[in-house]
Coordinates of C-alpha atoms and ligand atoms in Angstrom, one line a residue:
Chain R
M25 CA 133.4 -94.3 167.4
A26 CA 131.6 -90.9 166.7
T27 CA 133.3 -90.5 163.8
D28 CA 132.3 -94.0 162.6
T29 CA 128.5 -93.4 162.7
G30 CA 128.7 -89.6 161.8
L31 CA 126.8 -89.1 164.7
E32 CA 127.4 -86.0 166.8
R33 CA 128.4 -86.7 169.9
P34 CA 128.5 -82.7 171.8
D35 CA 128.3 -84.4 175.3
R36 CA 131.8 -85.9 175.0
P37 CA 135.0 -84.1 174.4
A38 CA 136.7 -84.6 171.0
A39 CA 139.5 -87.7 172.4
A40 CA 142.7 -87.8 171.3
P41 CA 143.6 -90.8 168.7
A42 CA 142.9 -93.7 170.8
F43 CA 146.5 -95.3 169.6
Q44 CA 149.4 -93.6 169.3
P45 CA 152.7 -94.8 167.8
L46 CA 155.3 -96.3 170.0
S47 CA 157.8 -93.7 171.6
T48 CA 161.4 -95.1 170.1
G49 CA 161.9 -95.2 174.0
R50 CA 159.7 -98.0 174.3
K51 CA 160.7 -99.9 170.9
L52 CA 164.1 -100.5 172.1
K53 CA 163.1 -101.6 175.3
D54 CA 160.8 -104.0 173.4
N55 CA 163.8 -105.3 170.7
L56 CA 165.7 -105.7 173.9
A57 CA 164.0 -107.8 175.1
T58 CA 162.9 -110.1 172.4
V59 CA 166.9 -110.4 172.1
L60 CA 167.3 -111.5 175.1
V61 CA 164.5 -113.9 175.5
C62 CA 165.9 -115.5 172.4
L63 CA 169.3 -115.3 173.9
A64 CA 167.9 -117.9 176.9
F65 CA 166.3 -119.8 174.4
L66 CA 169.7 -120.6 172.7
V67 CA 171.5 -120.8 176.4
A68 CA 168.6 -123.6 177.1
V69 CA 168.5 -124.8 174.1
V70 CA 172.1 -125.8 172.8
P71 CA 173.5 -128.1 175.0
L72 CA 170.0 -129.8 175.1
V73 CA 171.0 -130.1 170.7
W74 CA 174.3 -131.1 171.2
V75 CA 173.7 -134.0 173.6
V76 CA 171.0 -135.6 171.5
V77 CA 173.5 -135.0 168.2
T78 CA 176.1 -136.8 170.1
V79 CA 174.6 -139.6 171.6
V80 CA 172.7 -139.9 168.6
G81 CA 175.8 -139.2 166.7
R82 CA 178.2 -142.1 168.3
G83 CA 175.6 -144.3 169.5
I84 CA 173.7 -145.1 166.0
G85 CA 176.0 -147.1 165.1
A86 CA 175.8 -149.5 168.0
I87 CA 171.7 -150.1 167.7
V88 CA 171.5 -150.7 164.4
S89 CA 172.9 -154.0 164.4
A90 CA 170.3 -156.6 165.3
D91 CA 172.3 -158.1 167.0
W92 CA 172.3 -154.8 169.5
W93 CA 168.6 -156.7 170.2
G94 CA 168.8 -159.3 169.8
R95 CA 171.8 -161.2 172.0
S96 CA 174.1 -160.5 175.2
L97 CA 177.6 -159.7 175.7
S98 CA 177.6 -163.3 177.3
G99 CA 181.5 -164.4 176.4
V100 CA 181.7 -161.4 174.2
L101 CA 185.4 -160.0 174.7
P102 CA 186.1 -156.2 175.5
E103 CA 187.4 -155.5 172.2
S104 CA 185.6 -157.3 170.0
F105 CA 182.8 -154.9 168.4
A106 CA 180.0 -157.9 168.2
G107 CA 177.1 -159.3 171.6
G108 CA 174.4 -156.9 172.1
V109 CA 172.6 -155.5 175.6
Y110 CA 168.9 -157.4 175.4
H111 CA 170.2 -158.8 178.8
A112 CA 170.8 -155.0 180.3
I113 CA 167.2 -153.7 178.1
Y114 CA 165.8 -157.0 180.0
G115 CA 167.2 -155.5 183.1
T116 CA 166.4 -151.9 183.0
L117 CA 162.7 -152.7 182.3
I118 CA 162.1 -155.8 184.3
Q119 CA 163.2 -153.4 187.5
A120 CA 161.6 -151.2 186.4
L121 CA 158.1 -153.1 185.5
I122 CA 158.5 -154.9 189.0
A123 CA 158.8 -151.5 191.1
G124 CA 155.9 -149.8 189.1
V125 CA 154.2 -152.5 190.0
I126 CA 154.9 -152.3 193.9
A127 CA 154.7 -148.9 193.9
V128 CA 151.5 -147.6 191.5
P129 CA 149.2 -149.5 193.8
I130 CA 150.6 -148.0 197.0
G131 CA 150.5 -144.8 195.4
I132 CA 147.2 -144.0 194.2
L133 CA 145.6 -146.0 197.4
A134 CA 148.2 -143.3 198.9
A135 CA 146.6 -140.2 197.1
V136 CA 143.0 -141.5 197.3
Y137 CA 143.4 -141.6 201.3
L138 CA 145.0 -138.0 201.3
V139 CA 142.3 -136.5 199.0
E140 CA 139.2 -138.2 199.4
Y141 CA 139.3 -140.0 203.4
G142 CA 142.5 -137.2 204.7
R143 CA 141.8 -135.6 206.9
G144 CA 143.7 -134.4 210.8
R145 CA 147.1 -135.5 212.3
L146 CA 147.8 -138.6 210.0
A147 CA 147.0 -137.2 206.9
K148 CA 149.2 -134.2 207.6
T149 CA 152.1 -136.9 208.5
T150 CA 151.3 -139.0 205.3
S151 CA 151.5 -135.8 203.8
F152 CA 154.9 -134.7 205.2
M153 CA 156.3 -138.0 204.5
V154 CA 155.8 -138.2 201.1
D155 CA 157.3 -134.9 200.6
I156 CA 160.5 -136.1 202.6
L157 CA 161.1 -138.8 200.6
A158 CA 160.6 -136.9 197.4
G159 CA 163.3 -134.7 198.4
V160 CA 165.5 -138.3 199.0
P161 CA 168.5 -138.8 196.7
S162 CA 168.9 -141.9 194.5
I163 CA 172.1 -143.1 196.3
V164 CA 170.3 -142.9 200.2
A165 CA 168.0 -144.6 198.6
A166 CA 169.8 -147.4 197.8
L167 CA 172.1 -147.4 200.8
F168 CA 168.3 -147.5 203.1
I169 CA 167.5 -151.3 201.5
F170 CA 171.0 -152.6 201.4
A171 CA 171.2 -151.6 205.8
A172 CA 167.4 -152.5 205.8
F173 CA 166.9 -156.0 203.4
I174 CA 170.6 -156.5 202.7
S175 CA 172.8 -156.2 206.2
I176 CA 170.1 -156.6 208.4
L177 CA 167.4 -159.0 206.8
G178 CA 170.5 -160.9 205.1
A179 CA 168.9 -161.2 201.5
Q180 CA 171.3 -161.2 198.7
Q181 CA 172.3 -158.6 196.5
S182 CA 169.8 -158.9 193.5
A183 CA 167.2 -156.9 191.2
F184 CA 164.4 -157.2 193.4
M185 CA 166.4 -155.3 195.7
V186 CA 166.9 -152.6 192.8
S187 CA 163.1 -152.1 192.3
L188 CA 162.9 -151.6 196.5
A189 CA 165.5 -148.6 196.1
L190 CA 163.2 -147.7 193.1
V191 CA 159.7 -148.0 194.9
L192 CA 161.0 -145.1 197.4
L193 CA 161.9 -143.5 194.3
M194 CA 158.7 -143.6 192.7
L195 CA 156.1 -143.6 195.6
P196 CA 156.4 -139.6 196.4
V197 CA 156.5 -138.6 192.4
V198 CA 153.2 -141.1 192.1
I199 CA 151.5 -140.1 195.2
R200 CA 152.1 -136.1 194.4
N201 CA 150.6 -136.5 190.9
T202 CA 147.9 -139.2 191.5
E203 CA 147.2 -136.7 194.4
E204 CA 146.8 -133.2 191.9
M205 CA 144.6 -135.5 189.2
L206 CA 142.3 -136.7 191.5
R207 CA 142.0 -132.9 192.7
L208 CA 141.1 -131.4 189.4
V209 CA 138.0 -134.1 189.9
P210 CA 135.2 -131.4 190.5
D211 CA 133.4 -132.1 194.1
E212 CA 130.3 -132.0 192.1
L213 CA 131.0 -135.3 190.5
R214 CA 131.0 -137.0 193.7
E215 CA 128.2 -135.2 194.9
A216 CA 126.0 -136.2 191.9
S217 CA 127.3 -139.7 192.7
Y218 CA 126.4 -139.0 196.6
A219 CA 123.0 -137.8 195.5
L220 CA 122.2 -141.0 193.2
G221 CA 122.4 -143.8 196.7
I222 CA 125.9 -144.2 195.3
P223 CA 128.6 -144.8 198.1
K224 CA 131.3 -143.2 199.4
W225 CA 134.1 -146.2 198.5
K226 CA 132.5 -146.4 195.0
T227 CA 132.0 -143.4 193.5
I228 CA 135.9 -142.9 194.0
L229 CA 136.0 -146.3 192.6
R230 CA 133.9 -145.6 189.5
I231 CA 133.5 -142.0 188.8
V232 CA 136.7 -140.3 190.5
L233 CA 139.2 -142.2 189.3
P234 CA 138.2 -143.1 185.7
T235 CA 137.6 -139.3 185.4
A236 CA 141.5 -139.2 187.1
L237 CA 142.9 -141.6 184.8
S238 CA 145.1 -140.2 182.1
G239 CA 146.4 -137.8 184.3
T240 CA 147.3 -140.3 186.8
V241 CA 149.2 -142.8 183.7
T242 CA 150.4 -140.3 181.9
G243 CA 152.0 -139.5 185.7
I244 CA 153.0 -143.5 186.0
M245 CA 155.2 -143.8 182.8
L246 CA 156.9 -140.8 183.3
A247 CA 157.6 -141.9 187.0
L248 CA 158.3 -145.5 185.2
A249 CA 161.1 -143.2 182.9
R250 CA 162.7 -141.3 185.6
V251 CA 163.7 -144.4 187.6
M252 CA 165.2 -146.0 185.2
G253 CA 168.0 -144.2 184.3
E254 CA 168.8 -144.1 188.2
T255 CA 172.1 -145.8 188.6
A256 CA 172.6 -145.4 192.6
P257 CA 170.7 -147.9 193.1
V258 CA 172.1 -150.4 190.6
L259 CA 175.2 -149.9 191.8
V260 CA 174.9 -150.1 195.1
L261 CA 172.3 -153.1 194.9
V262 CA 172.8 -155.7 192.3
G263 CA 175.9 -157.5 190.9
Y264 CA 176.9 -157.0 186.6
S265 CA 176.5 -159.6 184.4
Q266 CA 177.8 -160.2 181.2
S267 CA 175.0 -162.6 180.2
I268 CA 171.5 -162.9 180.9
N269 CA 169.6 -163.2 183.8
F270 CA 165.8 -163.9 184.0
D271 CA 165.7 -163.9 187.6
P272 CA 165.3 -160.9 189.4
F273 CA 165.0 -162.5 193.1
S274 CA 168.4 -163.9 192.4
G275 CA 171.7 -163.4 191.0
N276 CA 173.4 -160.5 188.9
M277 CA 171.5 -158.6 186.6
A278 CA 172.5 -156.3 184.1
S279 CA 171.3 -152.5 183.2
L280 CA 171.3 -150.1 180.7
P281 CA 173.3 -147.5 183.2
L282 CA 175.3 -150.4 185.0
L283 CA 176.5 -151.7 181.3
M284 CA 177.5 -148.1 181.0
F285 CA 179.5 -148.0 184.2
S286 CA 181.1 -151.2 183.7
E287 CA 182.2 -150.2 180.6
L288 CA 183.9 -147.2 181.9
S289 CA 186.6 -149.5 182.7
N290 CA 186.9 -151.2 179.3
P291 CA 189.2 -148.9 177.5
E292 CA 189.2 -150.4 174.2
P293 CA 187.3 -149.0 171.5
A294 CA 184.5 -151.1 171.9
G295 CA 184.2 -149.9 175.4
Q296 CA 183.1 -146.6 174.1
F297 CA 181.2 -148.3 171.3
R298 CA 178.6 -150.0 173.9
I299 CA 178.7 -146.7 176.4
W300 CA 177.0 -145.0 173.7
G301 CA 175.0 -147.1 172.4
A302 CA 173.6 -148.4 176.1
A303 CA 173.0 -144.8 176.3
L304 CA 171.0 -144.3 172.9
T305 CA 169.0 -146.8 173.6
L306 CA 168.0 -146.2 177.3
I307 CA 166.9 -142.7 175.8
L308 CA 164.5 -144.7 172.7
I309 CA 162.9 -146.4 175.6
I310 CA 162.4 -143.2 178.0
M311 CA 161.5 -141.3 174.7
I312 CA 158.8 -144.4 174.0
L313 CA 157.4 -144.2 177.3
Q314 CA 156.8 -140.0 177.1
L315 CA 155.4 -140.3 174.0
G316 CA 152.9 -143.5 175.1
A317 CA 152.6 -140.9 178.1
S318 CA 151.0 -138.1 176.1
V319 CA 149.6 -140.4 173.7
V320 CA 147.1 -141.4 176.7
S321 CA 146.6 -137.6 177.6
R322 CA 145.3 -136.9 173.9
F323 CA 143.1 -139.7 173.7
S324 CA 141.6 -139.3 176.8
A325 CA 141.4 -135.2 175.9
I326 CA 139.2 -136.5 172.9
S327 CA 136.8 -138.1 175.2
K328 CA 136.1 -134.9 177.2
Chain H
M29 CA 106.0 -143.9 195.8
A30 CA 105.7 -140.0 196.5
K31 CA 106.4 -139.5 200.4
R32 CA 105.5 -136.6 202.6
L33 CA 108.4 -134.1 204.2
D34 CA 108.0 -133.0 207.3
L35 CA 111.0 -130.9 209.0
K36 CA 111.0 -129.8 212.7
A37 CA 113.0 -127.8 214.8
V38 CA 116.2 -127.4 211.9
D39 CA 119.1 -126.0 213.3
I40 CA 122.4 -126.4 210.5
Y41 CA 125.8 -125.7 211.3
Y42 CA 129.4 -125.3 209.3
G43 CA 130.8 -126.4 211.9
D44 CA 131.1 -123.5 214.2
F45 CA 128.9 -120.9 211.8
H46 CA 125.0 -121.5 213.1
A47 CA 123.6 -121.5 208.7
V48 CA 120.0 -121.7 209.2
Q49 CA 117.8 -121.2 212.9
D50 CA 114.8 -123.1 213.3
V51 CA 112.9 -124.7 210.2
N52 CA 109.7 -126.0 210.4
L53 CA 107.8 -126.9 207.4
S54 CA 105.9 -129.3 206.0
V55 CA 106.0 -130.9 201.7
A56 CA 102.8 -132.8 200.8
P57 CA 103.6 -136.1 199.0
R58 CA 103.4 -134.8 194.7
S59 CA 103.5 -131.4 194.9
V60 CA 105.8 -128.6 194.6
T61 CA 107.4 -126.4 197.5
S62 CA 110.1 -123.6 196.2
F63 CA 112.3 -121.9 198.5
I64 CA 112.6 -118.0 198.1
G65 CA 114.9 -115.3 199.6
P66 CA 118.3 -113.5 199.0
S67 CA 121.1 -114.9 198.3
G68 CA 123.3 -116.8 201.4
C69 CA 120.0 -116.9 203.5
G70 CA 120.8 -121.2 203.9
K71 CA 118.3 -122.1 200.4
S72 CA 120.8 -124.1 199.8
T73 CA 121.6 -125.5 203.0
V74 CA 118.3 -126.8 203.3
L75 CA 117.8 -128.2 201.0
R76 CA 121.1 -130.1 201.3
T77 CA 119.8 -131.0 204.8
L78 CA 117.0 -132.8 202.6
N79 CA 118.8 -135.8 201.5
R80 CA 122.0 -136.0 204.2
M81 CA 124.3 -133.5 201.3
H82 CA 125.5 -131.6 204.1
E83 CA 127.0 -134.0 206.1
E84 CA 129.7 -134.1 203.0
I85 CA 130.9 -130.6 204.2
P86 CA 134.0 -131.2 207.6
G87 CA 132.6 -129.7 210.6
A88 CA 128.5 -129.9 209.2
R89 CA 126.1 -130.8 211.5
V90 CA 122.3 -130.7 211.8
D91 CA 120.0 -130.8 215.1
G92 CA 116.2 -130.6 214.9
E93 CA 114.5 -134.0 213.0
V94 CA 113.7 -133.7 209.3
L95 CA 110.8 -137.1 208.9
L96 CA 110.0 -138.3 205.5
D97 CA 106.6 -139.7 205.5
G98 CA 107.5 -139.8 209.6
E99 CA 110.4 -141.4 209.4
D100 CA 113.5 -139.2 210.8
I101 CA 116.4 -139.6 208.2
Y102 CA 119.0 -138.7 210.6
D103 CA 118.0 -141.6 212.5
R104 CA 120.9 -143.4 214.2
G105 CA 119.5 -146.6 212.1
S106 CA 119.2 -144.9 208.8
D107 CA 122.3 -144.9 206.4
A108 CA 122.9 -141.6 203.9
V109 CA 123.5 -143.7 201.1
A110 CA 120.0 -145.3 201.3
V111 CA 118.8 -141.6 202.3
R112 CA 119.8 -140.4 199.1
R113 CA 118.5 -143.6 196.9
T114 CA 114.8 -142.3 198.2
I115 CA 116.0 -138.3 198.4
G116 CA 117.3 -137.5 194.9
M117 CA 118.9 -134.5 193.8
V118 CA 119.7 -131.9 190.8
F119 CA 122.2 -129.6 191.0
Q120 CA 122.5 -125.8 189.8
R121 CA 125.2 -126.7 187.6
P122 CA 124.8 -129.6 185.4
N123 CA 127.3 -132.5 186.5
P124 CA 127.3 -135.2 184.0
F125 CA 129.9 -137.7 184.5
P126 CA 132.7 -136.5 181.9
T127 CA 134.1 -140.4 181.2
M128 CA 130.5 -141.7 180.9
S129 CA 128.4 -141.9 177.5
I130 CA 125.0 -140.4 177.7
R131 CA 123.3 -143.7 178.4
D132 CA 125.8 -144.6 180.7
N133 CA 125.2 -141.0 182.3
V134 CA 121.7 -142.3 182.7
V135 CA 122.0 -145.8 184.0
A136 CA 124.7 -144.5 186.4
G137 CA 123.2 -144.7 189.2
L138 CA 121.2 -148.4 188.7
K139 CA 124.5 -150.2 187.4
L140 CA 126.5 -148.9 190.3
Q141 CA 123.9 -149.9 192.7
G142 CA 124.2 -153.6 191.4
V143 CA 121.3 -153.8 188.1
H144 CA 123.5 -155.2 185.2
D145 CA 120.2 -156.5 183.3
K146 CA 121.1 -155.1 179.7
K147 CA 117.4 -155.0 178.5
K148 CA 116.8 -153.3 181.9
L149 CA 118.8 -150.6 181.6
D150 CA 118.0 -149.9 178.3
E151 CA 113.9 -149.8 179.2
V152 CA 115.1 -147.6 182.5
C153 CA 117.6 -145.0 180.1
E154 CA 114.1 -144.6 177.2
A155 CA 111.7 -143.8 180.2
S156 CA 114.5 -141.6 182.0
L157 CA 115.2 -139.4 179.9
R158 CA 111.6 -139.7 178.2
G159 CA 110.1 -138.6 181.2
A160 CA 113.4 -135.6 181.2
N161 CA 112.3 -134.5 177.9
L162 CA 115.3 -135.7 176.2
W163 CA 114.3 -138.9 174.2
K164 CA 114.3 -137.2 170.7
E165 CA 117.0 -135.1 170.6
V166 CA 119.5 -137.3 171.9
S167 CA 118.1 -140.8 170.5
G168 CA 120.3 -141.5 168.1
R169 CA 123.9 -140.9 169.9
L170 CA 123.3 -143.0 173.6
D171 CA 126.8 -143.8 172.7
K172 CA 128.1 -140.3 172.8
P173 CA 129.8 -138.5 175.4
G174 CA 127.3 -136.6 177.9
G175 CA 129.6 -133.2 178.3
G176 CA 129.0 -133.1 174.3
L177 CA 125.0 -131.8 175.2
S178 CA 124.1 -127.6 175.7
G179 CA 124.0 -126.9 179.0
G180 CA 120.3 -127.1 178.6
Q181 CA 121.0 -130.3 177.1
Q182 CA 122.9 -131.2 180.3
Q183 CA 120.6 -130.1 182.8
R184 CA 117.8 -132.7 181.4
L185 CA 120.4 -135.4 181.4
C186 CA 121.1 -135.0 185.1
I187 CA 117.1 -134.9 185.2
A188 CA 116.4 -137.8 184.1
R189 CA 119.8 -139.4 185.8
A190 CA 118.0 -138.6 188.9
I191 CA 114.9 -140.0 188.2
A192 CA 116.2 -142.6 187.0
V193 CA 116.5 -144.6 190.2
A194 CA 113.2 -143.8 191.1
P195 CA 113.2 -141.8 193.8
D196 CA 109.8 -140.6 196.0
V197 CA 111.4 -136.9 196.3
L198 CA 113.4 -134.9 193.8
L199 CA 115.5 -131.8 194.7
M200 CA 116.4 -129.4 193.0
D201 CA 119.1 -126.5 193.8
E202 CA 118.5 -123.8 190.9
P203 CA 118.4 -125.9 188.1
C204 CA 117.5 -123.2 185.5
S205 CA 119.9 -120.5 186.9
A206 CA 122.6 -121.3 183.5
L207 CA 120.0 -122.0 181.4
D208 CA 118.4 -120.2 178.6
P209 CA 114.4 -119.5 178.5
I210 CA 113.3 -121.9 176.5
S211 CA 115.7 -124.9 178.4
T212 CA 114.1 -122.9 181.4
L213 CA 110.3 -123.3 179.7
A214 CA 111.0 -127.1 178.9
I215 CA 112.2 -128.2 182.8
E216 CA 109.7 -126.0 183.7
D217 CA 107.2 -128.1 182.1
L218 CA 108.4 -131.1 182.9
I219 CA 108.1 -130.1 186.6
A220 CA 105.2 -130.2 186.1
D221 CA 104.9 -133.7 184.8
L222 CA 107.3 -134.4 187.0
K223 CA 105.0 -133.4 190.4
K224 CA 103.0 -136.5 189.3
E225 CA 104.8 -139.1 191.3
Y226 CA 107.4 -136.9 192.7
T227 CA 107.6 -134.6 195.8
I228 CA 109.4 -131.7 194.6
V229 CA 111.5 -128.8 196.4
I230 CA 112.9 -126.2 194.5
V231 CA 115.3 -123.6 194.8
T232 CA 115.1 -120.9 192.7
H233 CA 115.7 -117.3 192.7
N234 CA 113.4 -116.1 189.8
M235 CA 109.9 -115.1 191.3
Q236 CA 107.7 -116.0 188.3
Q237 CA 109.2 -119.5 188.3
A238 CA 108.5 -120.1 192.0
A239 CA 104.8 -119.1 190.8
R240 CA 104.0 -120.9 187.9
V241 CA 105.7 -123.9 188.7
S242 CA 104.9 -124.5 193.0
D243 CA 101.6 -124.7 195.1
Q244 CA 103.7 -123.9 198.0
T245 CA 106.3 -121.3 198.8
A246 CA 109.2 -121.1 201.6
F247 CA 110.6 -117.7 202.2
F248 CA 113.5 -117.6 204.0
N249 CA 115.6 -113.8 205.0
L250 CA 118.4 -113.4 207.0
E251 CA 118.5 -110.5 209.5
A252 CA 122.2 -109.5 208.9
T253 CA 125.7 -111.1 207.7
G254 CA 126.5 -113.0 209.9
K255 CA 123.4 -113.5 211.5
P256 CA 121.3 -117.5 211.0
G257 CA 118.9 -117.6 207.8
K258 CA 115.7 -118.4 209.0
L259 CA 112.3 -119.3 207.3
V260 CA 109.9 -116.1 208.3
E261 CA 106.8 -118.0 206.0
I262 CA 105.6 -120.5 204.4
D263 CA 102.2 -121.2 202.1
D264 CA 100.5 -121.9 199.2
T265 CA 102.0 -120.0 196.1
S266 CA 99.0 -117.8 195.3
T267 CA 98.6 -115.8 199.3
I268 CA 102.4 -115.6 199.4
F269 CA 102.4 -113.8 196.2
S270 CA 99.0 -112.3 196.4
N271 CA 98.9 -111.4 200.3
P272 CA 101.3 -112.5 202.2
T273 CA 101.3 -112.3 206.4
E274 CA 104.6 -111.0 206.9
Q275 CA 105.7 -107.2 205.4
A276 CA 109.5 -108.9 204.9
T277 CA 107.9 -111.2 201.9
E278 CA 106.3 -108.6 200.7
D279 CA 109.1 -106.1 200.1
Y280 CA 111.3 -109.1 198.7
I281 CA 108.5 -110.5 196.5
S282 CA 107.5 -106.9 195.4
G283 CA 111.1 -105.4 194.5
R284 CA 111.9 -103.8 198.2
F285 CA 114.0 -105.8 199.1
G286 CA 117.2 -104.5 201.8
Ligands
ATP18 N1 130.2 -125.3 202.9 C1 130.3 -124.2 203.7 N2 131.3 -123.8 204.9 C2 131.0 -123.1 205.1 N3 129.9 -122.1 205.4 C3 129.2 -122.7 204.0 C4 129.1 -123.1 202.9 N4 128.2 -123.5 202.5 C5 127.3 -121.7 202.3 N5 128.2 -121.6 203.5 C6 127.1 -120.5 204.6 O1 126.0 -121.0 204.6 C7 124.5 -119.7 204.8 C8 123.8 -119.9 203.5 O2 124.1 -120.4 202.7 P1 123.2 -121.0 201.6 O3 124.5 -121.2 200.6 O4 122.4 -122.2 202.0 O5 122.7 -119.7 200.3 P2 121.3 -120.0 199.1 O6 120.5 -119.6 200.1 O7 121.4 -121.1 198.7 O8 121.9 -118.7 199.0 P3 122.1 -118.6 197.2 O9 120.9 -117.9 196.8 O10 123.5 -117.3 196.7 O11 122.5 -119.5 196.0 C9 126.0 -118.5 203.9 O12 126.0 -117.8 205.1 C10 127.7 -119.4 203.5 O13 128.1 -118.3 203.8
MG19 MG1 122.4 -121.8 197.0

């Protein structure tokens, strides 16, 4: 700085210039690293783009027709390019919805217990169980529901059984995510509330949960999106139906993964056509959920 | 309204750690008492036992008696929630509720205690904000989030929130440590005002502040790390700062410490 001000600084030795040009060796390494990183990025992105392009390219033809969204495959011959998949869309949505209705309250309550009340043995055990549950493959969850409800309790195969299996898959995701969000709420807010003479349960309900709300909702939407594509439970726990069935508690019910699976055995081009259409539809639904999730978290970011 | 506080042979623990030993002191109604002392000597710990906030920490416990107008707040029959309604607290870092507007922050205590009369809430909101010297600055934007205020305003918002539930005693843990001199002054003026109605206990690291705002000053000290903190001396502020009984107090105040 001495030269800047023009002042002599006799107490300091004249320093070498602080910034020396990069040596060629370092430049080379730098470039090499950049190239490697870009290559890795491409390797990761190419298959993704490929999948999207393929699915959109082959599926778009199916989903642009109005029938696709408004009719079922009831009475449609395997080789005919007709009918729609609204029965399967309904199935996918209702199964995920029922799973959510069961899993979300249980998951949130469990997370509240773990974060706000859990001390000692029971909390540790619960936490451990959640970890185990998170590692359970979907086929095992489906078989468990089959064994417990259908073999032992004598229930019939139905969409509701699928929902129960989805609950098992959703629960650990919801619990872990909500737990994380609750832990992000600073203790100072809890103390501020206690200091006003507000009881603990009310503090949790009115201060802690609203503060953690957006993150929790985002997590729930992502969990829902994830279970919508699960195939093992629908293969094991419900029969396929070509026509609409509104009753989740009895009878066969289609869903998008199940429809794709059953059309796989259709050798006609129309089968392929429907599979790609259903794939694209599923991706669209999941994308809408994820967009919704990011909108929710965006909105709450503003209110901060 | 304002009540007196008496501590008798109070010992405070964090699990096995004996944090503060044998505190005896009295706080008169409508007065300001400040706690001073080196970091880690247990000022916050003592303050937090006064409204039973201490017990929120796992393993923490308190021995001895803390009397509010003669009633032991640690009595088996007394309820921590009721105690905290009577003894409010302002924290070192401003902590408005981030999901609430300024108005909702101020009346949060009342609302969550079940008061829903809109007119009453609005009245309390205005009175508390005026009491906290913040009304003029925020009256036009009561519906904006509380987190959008400056640090000093947020701290005064927290004071408004604390007085909105009309406590008898107000505890403040270094309420100015995150504030600039002007906001600090505003809060000190506020303390002088609040003294007319409340019993106030304040922790501060700022000697001048203790000298300016308090009637009575308590000096806490710590013999060595790992040993419990102790109340060395408590007396009128003027006596503590001009003519303390204990050598340790004089050393600390004059900066000849450690
Ligand atoms: N949650 C806790 N768990 C265990 N020990 C604690 C906890 N909080 C404080 N302590 C210990 O209690 C002692 C007193 O701490 P306290 O926070 O009361 O000090 P202080 O006088 O307020 O200090 P400062 O001026 O730095 O705020 C310290 O030794 C501290 O390490
Ligand atoms: Mg402290």
